[in-house]
Amino acid sequence: MALVAFSSRATGPFIMFEDTARGIFKLLGEPWVGEGAWAPEDLPGILAELDRLEALDKDRERQCRAEELKAEFENDDPVLKKEREERVHLYQRLVPLQDMIRRSIKKDVPVVWGKP
């Protein structure tokens, strides 16, 4: 699996799987390019959209969790319980990017990405 490194002069870098990065770009409505940057003036809009996506994903997670808990209670299904506990959600994957963007906004520096 390919990796993508995000970096900014405002923070330390972090790495994510390229598939995850592609998915985030798709949700943002931006074309994926293997290397690029977001200018400081674009970051507030990108952050607002990421925050919106986070809220939507958390709402979806709450709804799914309620349904899974009901099914787990009714069926006493240990497989459902294990799957729920091991799942990593979109909103969890967004956290390092959101943090980097927030710090980059404060320092007025771009966020760049490319191969690690």
PDB file as gemmi writes it, atoms N, CA and C in Angstrom:
CRYST1    1.000    1.000    1.000  90.00  90.00  90.00 P 1                      
ATOM      1  N   MET A   1       0.834  -1.179   0.000  1.00  0.00           N  
ATOM      2  CA  MET A   1       0.000   0.000   0.000  1.00  0.00           C  
ATOM      3  C   MET A   1       0.879   1.242   0.000  1.00  0.00           C  
ATOM      4  N   ALA A   2       0.498   2.179  -0.820  1.00  0.00           N  
ATOM      5  CA  ALA A   2       1.243   3.428  -0.919  1.00  0.00           C  
ATOM      6  C   ALA A   2       0.911   4.344   0.255  1.00  0.00           C  
ATOM      7  N   LEU A   3       1.875   5.164   0.617  1.00  0.00           N  
ATOM      8  CA  LEU A   3       1.720   6.103   1.715  1.00  0.00           C  
ATOM      9  C   LEU A   3       1.829   7.536   1.208  1.00  0.00           C  
ATOM     10  N   VAL A   4       1.227   8.453   1.955  1.00  0.00           N  
ATOM     11  CA  VAL A   4       1.299   9.879   1.657  1.00  0.00           C  
ATOM     12  C   VAL A   4       1.713  10.592   2.939  1.00  0.00           C  
ATOM     13  N   ALA A   5       2.677  11.500   2.823  1.00  0.00           N  
ATOM     14  CA  ALA A   5       3.118  12.291   3.972  1.00  0.00           C  
ATOM     15  C   ALA A   5       2.540  13.695   3.844  1.00  0.00           C  
ATOM     16  N   PHE A   6       1.886  14.166   4.900  1.00  0.00           N  
ATOM     17  CA  PHE A   6       1.404  15.538   4.988  1.00  0.00           C  
ATOM     18  C   PHE A   6       2.362  16.289   5.900  1.00  0.00           C  
ATOM     19  N   SER A   7       2.697  17.515   5.525  1.00  0.00           N  
ATOM     20  CA  SER A   7       3.602  18.293   6.368  1.00  0.00           C  
ATOM     21  C   SER A   7       3.271  19.777   6.285  1.00  0.00           C  
ATOM     22  N   SER A   8       3.763  20.477   7.288  1.00  0.00           N  
ATOM     23  CA  SER A   8       3.573  21.916   7.391  1.00  0.00           C  
ATOM     24  C   SER A   8       4.672  22.436   8.300  1.00  0.00           C  
ATOM     25  N   ARG A   9       5.081  23.665   8.074  1.00  0.00           N  
ATOM     26  CA  ARG A   9       6.083  24.260   8.968  1.00  0.00           C  
ATOM     27  C   ARG A   9       5.492  24.540  10.347  1.00  0.00           C  
ATOM     28  N   ALA A  10       4.183  24.447  10.489  1.00  0.00           N  
ATOM     29  CA  ALA A  10       3.526  24.704  11.775  1.00  0.00           C  
ATOM     30  C   ALA A  10       3.468  23.471  12.672  1.00  0.00           C  
ATOM     31  N   THR A  11       3.689  22.277  12.109  1.00  0.00           N  
ATOM     32  CA  THR A  11       3.572  21.027  12.876  1.00  0.00           C  
ATOM     33  C   THR A  11       4.595  20.022  12.385  1.00  0.00           C  
ATOM     34  N   GLY A  12       4.623  18.894  13.040  1.00  0.00           N  
ATOM     35  CA  GLY A  12       5.388  17.765  12.539  1.00  0.00           C  
ATOM     36  C   GLY A  12       4.590  17.075  11.449  1.00  0.00           C  
ATOM     37  N   PRO A  13       5.243  16.282  10.621  1.00  0.00           N  
ATOM     38  CA  PRO A  13       4.531  15.580   9.548  1.00  0.00           C  
ATOM     39  C   PRO A  13       3.760  14.370  10.085  1.00  0.00           C  
ATOM     40  N   PHE A  14       2.852  13.883   9.281  1.00  0.00           N  
ATOM     41  CA  PHE A  14       2.208  12.608   9.570  1.00  0.00           C  
ATOM     42  C   PHE A  14       1.992  11.887   8.253  1.00  0.00           C  
ATOM     43  N   ILE A  15       1.810  10.580   8.365  1.00  0.00           N  
ATOM     44  CA  ILE A  15       1.676   9.717   7.185  1.00  0.00           C  
ATOM     45  C   ILE A  15       0.331   9.009   7.247  1.00  0.00           C  
ATOM     46  N   MET A  16      -0.311   8.867   6.083  1.00  0.00           N  
ATOM     47  CA  MET A  16      -1.528   8.060   5.995  1.00  0.00           C  
ATOM     48  C   MET A  16      -1.469   7.243   4.711  1.00  0.00           C  
ATOM     49  N   PHE A  17      -2.320   6.234   4.646  1.00  0.00           N  
ATOM     50  CA  PHE A  17      -2.398   5.441   3.429  1.00  0.00           C  
ATOM     51  C   PHE A  17      -2.954   6.301   2.306  1.00  0.00           C  
ATOM     52  N   GLU A  18      -2.429   6.086   1.110  1.00  0.00           N  
ATOM     53  CA  GLU A  18      -2.876   6.864  -0.045  1.00  0.00           C  
ATOM     54  C   GLU A  18      -4.369   6.673  -0.299  1.00  0.00           C  
ATOM     55  N   ASP A  19      -4.874   5.466  -0.101  1.00  0.00           N  
ATOM     56  CA  ASP A  19      -6.307   5.224  -0.306  1.00  0.00           C  
ATOM     57  C   ASP A  19      -7.156   6.117   0.605  1.00  0.00           C  
ATOM     58  N   THR A  20      -6.714   6.288   1.833  1.00  0.00           N  
ATOM     59  CA  THR A  20      -7.430   7.152   2.770  1.00  0.00           C  
ATOM     60  C   THR A  20      -7.373   8.597   2.297  1.00  0.00           C  
ATOM     61  N   ALA A  21      -6.183   9.040   1.888  1.00  0.00           N  
ATOM     62  CA  ALA A  21      -6.026  10.411   1.389  1.00  0.00           C  
ATOM     63  C   ALA A  21      -6.896  10.635   0.151  1.00  0.00           C  
ATOM     64  N   ARG A  22      -6.899   9.678  -0.750  1.00  0.00           N  
ATOM     65  CA  ARG A  22      -7.747   9.796  -1.949  1.00  0.00           C  
ATOM     66  C   ARG A  22      -9.224   9.950  -1.559  1.00  0.00           C  
ATOM     67  N   GLY A  23      -9.658   9.156  -0.588  1.00  0.00           N  
ATOM     68  CA  GLY A  23     -11.039   9.232  -0.134  1.00  0.00           C  
ATOM     69  C   GLY A  23     -11.370  10.594   0.461  1.00  0.00           C  
ATOM     70  N   ILE A  24     -10.453  11.152   1.228  1.00  0.00           N  
ATOM     71  CA  ILE A  24     -10.662  12.478   1.815  1.00  0.00           C  
ATOM     72  C   ILE A  24     -10.757  13.528   0.719  1.00  0.00           C  
ATOM     73  N   PHE A  25      -9.874  13.463  -0.252  1.00  0.00           N  
ATOM     74  CA  PHE A  25      -9.910  14.422  -1.358  1.00  0.00           C  
ATOM     75  C   PHE A  25     -11.224  14.306  -2.129  1.00  0.00           C  
ATOM     76  N   LYS A  26     -11.677  13.084  -2.325  1.00  0.00           N  
ATOM     77  CA  LYS A  26     -12.947  12.874  -3.033  1.00  0.00           C  
ATOM     78  C   LYS A  26     -14.094  13.516  -2.258  1.00  0.00           C  
ATOM     79  N   LEU A  27     -14.119  13.316  -0.948  1.00  0.00           N  
ATOM     80  CA  LEU A  27     -15.165  13.919  -0.119  1.00  0.00           C  
ATOM     81  C   LEU A  27     -15.087  15.448  -0.138  1.00  0.00           C  
ATOM     82  N   LEU A  28     -13.877  15.979  -0.273  1.00  0.00           N  
ATOM     83  CA  LEU A  28     -13.698  17.430  -0.362  1.00  0.00           C  
ATOM     84  C   LEU A  28     -14.065  17.964  -1.745  1.00  0.00           C  
ATOM     85  N   GLY A  29     -14.255  17.045  -2.701  1.00  0.00           N  
ATOM     86  CA  GLY A  29     -14.570  17.465  -4.066  1.00  0.00           C  
ATOM     87  C   GLY A  29     -13.351  17.961  -4.807  1.00  0.00           C  
ATOM     88  N   GLU A  30     -12.182  17.512  -4.383  1.00  0.00           N  
ATOM     89  CA  GLU A  30     -10.934  17.922  -5.019  1.00  0.00           C  
ATOM     90  C   GLU A  30     -10.316  16.732  -5.748  1.00  0.00           C  
ATOM     91  N   PRO A  31      -9.701  16.985  -6.894  1.00  0.00           N  
ATOM     92  CA  PRO A  31      -9.027  15.883  -7.584  1.00  0.00           C  
ATOM     93  C   PRO A  31      -7.781  15.460  -6.805  1.00  0.00           C  
ATOM     94  N   TRP A  32      -7.505  14.183  -6.825  1.00  0.00           N  
ATOM     95  CA  TRP A  32      -6.312  13.679  -6.147  1.00  0.00           C  
ATOM     96  C   TRP A  32      -5.085  13.901  -7.023  1.00  0.00           C  
ATOM     97  N   VAL A  33      -4.067  14.443  -6.441  1.00  0.00           N  
ATOM     98  CA  VAL A  33      -2.747  14.522  -7.069  1.00  0.00           C  
ATOM     99  C   VAL A  33      -1.766  14.008  -6.028  1.00  0.00           C  
ATOM    100  N   GLY A  34      -0.805  13.240  -6.466  1.00  0.00           N  
ATOM    101  CA  GLY A  34       0.131  12.595  -5.549  1.00  0.00           C  
ATOM    102  C   GLY A  34       0.995  13.540  -4.752  1.00  0.00           C  
ATOM    103  N   GLU A  35       1.242  14.713  -5.303  1.00  0.00           N  
ATOM    104  CA  GLU A  35       2.017  15.732  -4.596  1.00  0.00           C  
ATOM    105  C   GLU A  35       1.327  17.063  -4.800  1.00  0.00           C  
ATOM    106  N   GLY A  36       1.258  17.857  -3.752  1.00  0.00           N  
ATOM    107  CA  GLY A  36       0.620  19.156  -3.889  1.00  0.00           C  
ATOM    108  C   GLY A  36       0.635  19.932  -2.600  1.00  0.00           C  
ATOM    109  N   ALA A  37      -0.112  21.023  -2.604  1.00  0.00           N  
ATOM    110  CA  ALA A  37      -0.178  21.876  -1.418  1.00  0.00           C  
ATOM    111  C   ALA A  37      -1.481  22.649  -1.409  1.00  0.00           C  
ATOM    112  N   TRP A  38      -1.906  22.988  -0.202  1.00  0.00           N  
ATOM    113  CA  TRP A  38      -3.025  23.905  -0.020  1.00  0.00           C  
ATOM    114  C   TRP A  38      -2.442  25.217   0.470  1.00  0.00           C  
ATOM    115  N   ALA A  39      -2.778  26.286  -0.199  1.00  0.00           N  
ATOM    116  CA  ALA A  39      -2.297  27.611   0.187  1.00  0.00           C  
ATOM    117  C   ALA A  39      -2.942  28.039   1.503  1.00  0.00           C  
ATOM    118  N   PRO A  40      -2.259  28.870   2.277  1.00  0.00           N  
ATOM    119  CA  PRO A  40      -2.807  29.317   3.560  1.00  0.00           C  
ATOM    120  C   PRO A  40      -4.210  29.920   3.439  1.00  0.00           C  
ATOM    121  N   GLU A  41      -4.474  30.659   2.372  1.00  0.00           N  
ATOM    122  CA  GLU A  41      -5.782  31.291   2.224  1.00  0.00           C  
ATOM    123  C   GLU A  41      -6.908  30.295   1.932  1.00  0.00           C  
ATOM    124  N   ASP A  42      -6.555  29.076   1.481  1.00  0.00           N  
ATOM    125  CA  ASP A  42      -7.551  28.039   1.203  1.00  0.00           C  
ATOM    126  C   ASP A  42      -7.867  27.182   2.432  1.00  0.00           C  
ATOM    127  N   LEU A  43      -7.013  27.234   3.431  1.00  0.00           N  
ATOM    128  CA  LEU A  43      -7.145  26.334   4.572  1.00  0.00           C  
ATOM    129  C   LEU A  43      -8.427  26.516   5.391  1.00  0.00           C  
ATOM    130  N   PRO A  44      -8.893  27.751   5.645  1.00  0.00           N  
ATOM    131  CA  PRO A  44     -10.131  27.868   6.424  1.00  0.00           C  
ATOM    132  C   PRO A  44     -11.332  27.170   5.772  1.00  0.00           C  
ATOM    133  N   GLY A  45     -11.461  27.279   4.465  1.00  0.00           N  
ATOM    134  CA  GLY A  45     -12.558  26.606   3.767  1.00  0.00           C  
ATOM    135  C   GLY A  45     -12.417  25.092   3.806  1.00  0.00           C  
ATOM    136  N   ILE A  46     -11.197  24.612   3.658  1.00  0.00           N  
ATOM    137  CA  ILE A  46     -10.945  23.167   3.708  1.00  0.00           C  
ATOM    138  C   ILE A  46     -11.244  22.646   5.112  1.00  0.00           C  
ATOM    139  N   LEU A  47     -10.801  23.382   6.129  1.00  0.00           N  
ATOM    140  CA  LEU A  47     -11.058  22.977   7.502  1.00  0.00           C  
ATOM    141  C   LEU A  47     -12.562  22.954   7.793  1.00  0.00           C  
ATOM    142  N   ALA A  48     -13.280  23.949   7.327  1.00  0.00           N  
ATOM    143  CA  ALA A  48     -14.730  23.991   7.549  1.00  0.00           C  
ATOM    144  C   ALA A  48     -15.403  22.765   6.932  1.00  0.00           C  
ATOM    145  N   GLU A  49     -14.968  22.373   5.748  1.00  0.00           N  
ATOM    146  CA  GLU A  49     -15.549  21.197   5.094  1.00  0.00           C  
ATOM    147  C   GLU A  49     -15.170  19.917   5.842  1.00  0.00           C  
ATOM    148  N   LEU A  50     -13.927  19.817   6.309  1.00  0.00           N  
ATOM    149  CA  LEU A  50     -13.515  18.645   7.080  1.00  0.00           C  
ATOM    150  C   LEU A  50     -14.309  18.556   8.391  1.00  0.00           C  
ATOM    151  N   ASP A  51     -14.537  19.698   9.033  1.00  0.00           N  
ATOM    152  CA  ASP A  51     -15.332  19.714  10.257  1.00  0.00           C  
ATOM    153  C   ASP A  51     -16.772  19.273   9.979  1.00  0.00           C  
ATOM    154  N   ARG A  52     -17.312  19.689   8.849  1.00  0.00           N  
ATOM    155  CA  ARG A  52     -18.664  19.280   8.452  1.00  0.00           C  
ATOM    156  C   ARG A  52     -18.709  17.766   8.216  1.00  0.00           C  
ATOM    157  N   LEU A  53     -17.710  17.245   7.512  1.00  0.00           N  
ATOM    158  CA  LEU A  53     -17.646  15.802   7.248  1.00  0.00           C  
ATOM    159  C   LEU A  53     -17.492  15.015   8.546  1.00  0.00           C  
ATOM    160  N   GLU A  54     -16.715  15.545   9.467  1.00  0.00           N  
ATOM    161  CA  GLU A  54     -16.550  14.903  10.766  1.00  0.00           C  
ATOM    162  C   GLU A  54     -17.894  14.793  11.486  1.00  0.00           C  
ATOM    163  N   ALA A  55     -18.643  15.882  11.505  1.00  0.00           N  
ATOM    164  CA  ALA A  55     -19.939  15.882  12.176  1.00  0.00           C  
ATOM    165  C   ALA A  55     -20.904  14.879  11.531  1.00  0.00           C  
ATOM    166  N   LEU A  56     -20.923  14.836  10.206  1.00  0.00           N  
ATOM    167  CA  LEU A  56     -21.784  13.878   9.506  1.00  0.00           C  
ATOM    168  C   LEU A  56     -21.396  12.440   9.839  1.00  0.00           C  
ATOM    169  N   ASP A  57     -20.089  12.177   9.852  1.00  0.00           N  
ATOM    170  CA  ASP A  57     -19.626  10.824  10.128  1.00  0.00           C  
ATOM    171  C   ASP A  57     -19.935  10.422  11.563  1.00  0.00           C  
ATOM    172  N   LYS A  58     -19.805  11.348  12.496  1.00  0.00           N  
ATOM    173  CA  LYS A  58     -20.141  11.043  13.890  1.00  0.00           C  
ATOM    174  C   LYS A  58     -21.635  10.755  14.032  1.00  0.00           C  
ATOM    175  N   ASP A  59     -22.473  11.508  13.318  1.00  0.00           N  
ATOM    176  CA  ASP A  59     -23.916  11.243  13.352  1.00  0.00           C  
ATOM    177  C   ASP A  59     -24.219   9.854  12.801  1.00  0.00           C  
ATOM    178  N   ARG A  60     -23.581   9.522  11.670  1.00  0.00           N  
ATOM    179  CA  ARG A  60     -23.764   8.190  11.073  1.00  0.00           C  
ATOM    180  C   ARG A  60     -23.327   7.108  12.045  1.00  0.00           C  
ATOM    181  N   GLU A  61     -22.188   7.324  12.708  1.00  0.00           N  
ATOM    182  CA  GLU A  61     -21.665   6.352  13.667  1.00  0.00           C  
ATOM    183  C   GLU A  61     -22.641   6.151  14.823  1.00  0.00           C  
ATOM    184  N   ARG A  62     -23.220   7.227  15.330  1.00  0.00           N  
ATOM    185  CA  ARG A  62     -24.189   7.103  16.429  1.00  0.00           C  
ATOM    186  C   ARG A  62     -25.400   6.286  15.989  1.00  0.00           C  
ATOM    187  N   GLN A  63     -25.892   6.535  14.781  1.00  0.00           N  
ATOM    188  CA  GLN A  63     -27.040   5.793  14.274  1.00  0.00           C  
ATOM    189  C   GLN A  63     -26.703   4.314  14.096  1.00  0.00           C  
ATOM    190  N   CYS A  64     -25.551   4.052  13.486  1.00  0.00           N  
ATOM    191  CA  CYS A  64     -25.142   2.657  13.267  1.00  0.00           C  
ATOM    192  C   CYS A  64     -24.899   1.949  14.587  1.00  0.00           C  
ATOM    193  N   ARG A  65     -24.301   2.659  15.517  1.00  0.00           N  
ATOM    194  CA  ARG A  65     -24.008   2.039  16.811  1.00  0.00           C  
ATOM    195  C   ARG A  65     -25.291   1.656  17.545  1.00  0.00           C  
ATOM    196  N   ALA A  66     -26.278   2.528  17.481  1.00  0.00           N  
ATOM    197  CA  ALA A  66     -27.556   2.213  18.124  1.00  0.00           C  
ATOM    198  C   ALA A  66     -28.173   0.965  17.511  1.00  0.00           C  
ATOM    199  N   GLU A  67     -28.122   0.863  16.178  1.00  0.00           N  
ATOM    200  CA  GLU A  67     -28.671  -0.314  15.502  1.00  0.00           C  
ATOM    201  C   GLU A  67     -27.874  -1.573  15.847  1.00  0.00           C  
ATOM    202  N   GLU A  68     -26.534  -1.428  15.888  1.00  0.00           N  
ATOM    203  CA  GLU A  68     -25.691  -2.581  16.203  1.00  0.00           C  
ATOM    204  C   GLU A  68     -25.891  -3.039  17.638  1.00  0.00           C  
ATOM    205  N   LEU A  69     -26.012  -2.086  18.557  1.00  0.00           N  
ATOM    206  CA  LEU A  69     -26.237  -2.453  19.948  1.00  0.00           C  
ATOM    207  C   LEU A  69     -27.559  -3.196  20.117  1.00  0.00           C  
ATOM    208  N   LYS A  70     -28.570  -2.738  19.384  1.00  0.00           N  
ATOM    209  CA  LYS A  70     -29.860  -3.415  19.433  1.00  0.00           C  
ATOM    210  C   LYS A  70     -29.730  -4.839  18.901  1.00  0.00           C  
ATOM    211  N   ALA A  71     -29.053  -4.986  17.747  1.00  0.00           N  
ATOM    212  CA  ALA A  71     -28.872  -6.315  17.158  1.00  0.00           C  
ATOM    213  C   ALA A  71     -28.013  -7.192  18.065  1.00  0.00           C  
ATOM    214  N   GLU A  72     -26.985  -6.595  18.634  1.00  0.00           N  
ATOM    215  CA  GLU A  72     -26.111  -7.342  19.539  1.00  0.00           C  
ATOM    216  C   GLU A  72     -26.891  -7.828  20.760  1.00  0.00           C  
ATOM    217  N   PHE A  73     -27.737  -6.955  21.300  1.00  0.00           N  
ATOM    218  CA  PHE A  73     -28.556  -7.313  22.465  1.00  0.00           C  
ATOM    219  C   PHE A  73     -29.553  -8.410  22.109  1.00  0.00           C  
ATOM    220  N   GLU A  74     -30.194  -8.247  20.956  1.00  0.00           N  
ATOM    221  CA  GLU A  74     -31.218  -9.215  20.551  1.00  0.00           C  
ATOM    222  C   GLU A  74     -30.614 -10.560  20.172  1.00  0.00           C  
ATOM    223  N   ASN A  75     -29.440 -10.539  19.559  1.00  0.00           N  
ATOM    224  CA  ASN A  75     -28.837 -11.775  19.058  1.00  0.00           C  
ATOM    225  C   ASN A  75     -27.654 -12.255  19.889  1.00  0.00           C  
ATOM    226  N   ASP A  76     -27.183 -11.410  20.820  1.00  0.00           N  
ATOM    227  CA  ASP A  76     -25.990 -11.725  21.602  1.00  0.00           C  
ATOM    228  C   ASP A  76     -24.857 -12.152  20.672  1.00  0.00           C  
ATOM    229  N   ASP A  77     -24.601 -11.332  19.644  1.00  0.00           N  
ATOM    230  CA  ASP A  77     -23.641 -11.662  18.589  1.00  0.00           C  
ATOM    231  C   ASP A  77     -22.256 -11.101  18.907  1.00  0.00           C  
ATOM    232  N   PRO A  78     -21.305 -11.950  19.300  1.00  0.00           N  
ATOM    233  CA  PRO A  78     -19.960 -11.461  19.620  1.00  0.00           C  
ATOM    234  C   PRO A  78     -19.193 -10.949  18.392  1.00  0.00           C  
ATOM    235  N   VAL A  79     -19.540 -11.428  17.210  1.00  0.00           N  
ATOM    236  CA  VAL A  79     -18.882 -10.968  15.983  1.00  0.00           C  
ATOM    237  C   VAL A  79     -19.205  -9.493  15.737  1.00  0.00           C  
ATOM    238  N   LEU A  80     -20.478  -9.118  15.875  1.00  0.00           N  
ATOM    239  CA  LEU A  80     -20.863  -7.713  15.718  1.00  0.00           C  
ATOM    240  C   LEU A  80     -20.131  -6.834  16.715  1.00  0.00           C  
ATOM    241  N   LYS A  81     -20.029  -7.295  17.942  1.00  0.00           N  
ATOM    242  CA  LYS A  81     -19.352  -6.521  18.983  1.00  0.00           C  
ATOM    243  C   LYS A  81     -17.884  -6.308  18.631  1.00  0.00           C  
ATOM    244  N   LYS A  82     -17.209  -7.351  18.196  1.00  0.00           N  
ATOM    245  CA  LYS A  82     -15.790  -7.249  17.848  1.00  0.00           C  
ATOM    246  C   LYS A  82     -15.590  -6.316  16.657  1.00  0.00           C  
ATOM    247  N   GLU A  83     -16.428  -6.436  15.628  1.00  0.00           N  
ATOM    248  CA  GLU A  83     -16.320  -5.558  14.463  1.00  0.00           C  
ATOM    249  C   GLU A  83     -16.490  -4.101  14.855  1.00  0.00           C  
ATOM    250  N   ARG A  84     -17.441  -3.822  15.715  1.00  0.00           N  
ATOM    251  CA  ARG A  84     -17.702  -2.450  16.153  1.00  0.00           C  
ATOM    252  C   ARG A  84     -16.501  -1.891  16.911  1.00  0.00           C  
ATOM    253  N   GLU A  85     -15.898  -2.707  17.747  1.00  0.00           N  
ATOM    254  CA  GLU A  85     -14.770  -2.260  18.559  1.00  0.00           C  
ATOM    255  C   GLU A  85     -13.516  -2.022  17.726  1.00  0.00           C  
ATOM    256  N   GLU A  86     -13.332  -2.746  16.624  1.00  0.00           N  
ATOM    257  CA  GLU A  86     -12.113  -2.662  15.830  1.00  0.00           C  
ATOM    258  C   GLU A  86     -12.185  -1.647  14.694  1.00  0.00           C  
ATOM    259  N   ARG A  87     -13.351  -1.126  14.399  1.00  0.00           N  
ATOM    260  CA  ARG A  87     -13.551  -0.227  13.267  1.00  0.00           C  
ATOM    261  C   ARG A  87     -12.889   1.133  13.509  1.00  0.00           C  
ATOM    262  N   VAL A  88     -12.236   1.676  12.462  1.00  0.00           N  
ATOM    263  CA  VAL A  88     -11.697   3.033  12.504  1.00  0.00           C  
ATOM    264  C   VAL A  88     -12.555   3.876  11.567  1.00  0.00           C  
ATOM    265  N   HIS A  89     -13.107   4.948  12.098  1.00  0.00           N  
ATOM    266  CA  HIS A  89     -14.057   5.760  11.352  1.00  0.00           C  
ATOM    267  C   HIS A  89     -13.370   6.927  10.656  1.00  0.00           C  
ATOM    268  N   LEU A  90     -14.056   7.467   9.664  1.00  0.00           N  
ATOM    269  CA  LEU A  90     -13.532   8.614   8.926  1.00  0.00           C  
ATOM    270  C   LEU A  90     -13.160   9.747   9.863  1.00  0.00           C  
ATOM    271  N   TYR A  91     -14.055  10.087  10.791  1.00  0.00           N  
ATOM    272  CA  TYR A  91     -13.773  11.227  11.660  1.00  0.00           C  
ATOM    273  C   TYR A  91     -12.485  11.018  12.464  1.00  0.00           C  
ATOM    274  N   GLN A  92     -12.134   9.781  12.773  1.00  0.00           N  
ATOM    275  CA  GLN A  92     -10.885   9.501  13.483  1.00  0.00           C  
ATOM    276  C   GLN A  92      -9.681   9.699  12.564  1.00  0.00           C  
ATOM    277  N   ARG A  93      -9.852   9.394  11.300  1.00  0.00           N  
ATOM    278  CA  ARG A  93      -8.756   9.561  10.342  1.00  0.00           C  
ATOM    279  C   ARG A  93      -8.515  11.031   9.991  1.00  0.00           C  
ATOM    280  N   LEU A  94      -9.551  11.860  10.177  1.00  0.00           N  
ATOM    281  CA  LEU A  94      -9.433  13.285   9.854  1.00  0.00           C  
ATOM    282  C   LEU A  94      -8.680  14.086  10.907  1.00  0.00           C  
ATOM    283  N   VAL A  95      -8.611  13.592  12.121  1.00  0.00           N  
ATOM    284  CA  VAL A  95      -8.065  14.355  13.247  1.00  0.00           C  
ATOM    285  C   VAL A  95      -6.670  14.928  12.974  1.00  0.00           C  
ATOM    286  N   PRO A  96      -5.681  14.135  12.533  1.00  0.00           N  
ATOM    287  CA  PRO A  96      -4.357  14.737  12.337  1.00  0.00           C  
ATOM    288  C   PRO A  96      -4.340  15.810  11.252  1.00  0.00           C  
ATOM    289  N   LEU A  97      -5.137  15.618  10.207  1.00  0.00           N  
ATOM    290  CA  LEU A  97      -5.198  16.612   9.138  1.00  0.00           C  
ATOM    291  C   LEU A  97      -5.866  17.890   9.633  1.00  0.00           C  
ATOM    292  N   GLN A  98      -6.952  17.749  10.372  1.00  0.00           N  
ATOM    293  CA  GLN A  98      -7.630  18.926  10.923  1.00  0.00           C  
ATOM    294  C   GLN A  98      -6.700  19.695  11.856  1.00  0.00           C  
ATOM    295  N   ASP A  99      -5.976  18.975  12.703  1.00  0.00           N  
ATOM    296  CA  ASP A  99      -5.050  19.625  13.625  1.00  0.00           C  
ATOM    297  C   ASP A  99      -3.956  20.374  12.862  1.00  0.00           C  
ATOM    298  N   MET A 100      -3.402  19.727  11.844  1.00  0.00           N  
ATOM    299  CA  MET A 100      -2.359  20.366  11.048  1.00  0.00           C  
ATOM    300  C   MET A 100      -2.893  21.634  10.377  1.00  0.00           C  
ATOM    301  N   ILE A 101      -4.084  21.564   9.841  1.00  0.00           N  
ATOM    302  CA  ILE A 101      -4.662  22.726   9.168  1.00  0.00           C  
ATOM    303  C   ILE A 101      -4.917  23.848  10.171  1.00  0.00           C  
ATOM    304  N   ARG A 102      -5.441  23.529  11.347  1.00  0.00           N  
ATOM    305  CA  ARG A 102      -5.680  24.564  12.367  1.00  0.00           C  
ATOM    306  C   ARG A 102      -4.390  25.290  12.731  1.00  0.00           C  
ATOM    307  N   ARG A 103      -3.338  24.533  12.948  1.00  0.00           N  
ATOM    308  CA  ARG A 103      -2.049  25.130  13.313  1.00  0.00           C  
ATOM    309  C   ARG A 103      -1.451  25.922  12.139  1.00  0.00           C  
ATOM    310  N   SER A 104      -1.665  25.411  10.944  1.00  0.00           N  
ATOM    311  CA  SER A 104      -1.144  26.105   9.760  1.00  0.00           C  
ATOM    312  C   SER A 104      -1.871  27.425   9.526  1.00  0.00           C  
ATOM    313  N   ILE A 105      -3.154  27.463   9.832  1.00  0.00           N  
ATOM    314  CA  ILE A 105      -3.919  28.709   9.714  1.00  0.00           C  
ATOM    315  C   ILE A 105      -3.338  29.750  10.671  1.00  0.00           C  
ATOM    316  N   LYS A 106      -3.053  29.336  11.906  1.00  0.00           N  
ATOM    317  CA  LYS A 106      -2.504  30.260  12.900  1.00  0.00           C  
ATOM    318  C   LYS A 106      -1.153  30.828  12.471  1.00  0.00           C  
ATOM    319  N   LYS A 107      -0.352  29.994  11.806  1.00  0.00           N  
ATOM    320  CA  LYS A 107       0.992  30.419  11.383  1.00  0.00           C  
ATOM    321  C   LYS A 107       1.015  30.972   9.956  1.00  0.00           C  
ATOM    322  N   ASP A 108      -0.148  30.883   9.261  1.00  0.00           N  
ATOM    323  CA  ASP A 108      -0.266  31.351   7.882  1.00  0.00           C  
ATOM    324  C   ASP A 108       0.756  30.680   6.961  1.00  0.00           C  
ATOM    325  N   VAL A 109       0.798  29.340   7.044  1.00  0.00           N  
ATOM    326  CA  VAL A 109       1.696  28.546   6.203  1.00  0.00           C  
ATOM    327  C   VAL A 109       0.897  27.480   5.461  1.00  0.00           C  
ATOM    328  N   PRO A 110       1.383  27.000   4.338  1.00  0.00           N  
ATOM    329  CA  PRO A 110       0.658  25.979   3.561  1.00  0.00           C  
ATOM    330  C   PRO A 110       0.781  24.583   4.189  1.00  0.00           C  
ATOM    331  N   VAL A 111      -0.111  23.697   3.758  1.00  0.00           N  
ATOM    332  CA  VAL A 111      -0.031  22.273   4.055  1.00  0.00           C  
ATOM    333  C   VAL A 111       0.349  21.592   2.755  1.00  0.00           C  
ATOM    334  N   VAL A 112       1.394  20.793   2.803  1.00  0.00           N  
ATOM    335  CA  VAL A 112       1.871  20.099   1.591  1.00  0.00           C  
ATOM    336  C   VAL A 112       1.797  18.597   1.798  1.00  0.00           C  
ATOM    337  N   TRP A 113       1.730  17.865   0.694  1.00  0.00           N  
ATOM    338  CA  TRP A 113       1.712  16.419   0.768  1.00  0.00           C  
ATOM    339  C   TRP A 113       2.469  15.836  -0.401  1.00  0.00           C  
ATOM    340  N   GLY A 114       2.927  14.603  -0.213  1.00  0.00           N  
ATOM    341  CA  GLY A 114       3.660  13.894  -1.247  1.00  0.00           C  
ATOM    342  C   GLY A 114       4.144  12.561  -0.711  1.00  0.00           C  
ATOM    343  N   LYS A 115       5.040  11.950  -1.445  1.00  0.00           N  
ATOM    344  CA  LYS A 115       5.588  10.658  -1.023  1.00  0.00           C  
ATOM    345  C   LYS A 115       6.501  10.849   0.177  1.00  0.00           C  
ATOM    346  N   PRO A 116       6.408   9.916   1.129  1.00  0.00           N  
ATOM    347  CA  PRO A 116       7.277  10.039   2.329  1.00  0.00           C  
ATOM    348  C   PRO A 116       8.740   9.764   2.009  1.00  0.00           C  
TER     349      PRO A 116                                                      
END                                                                             
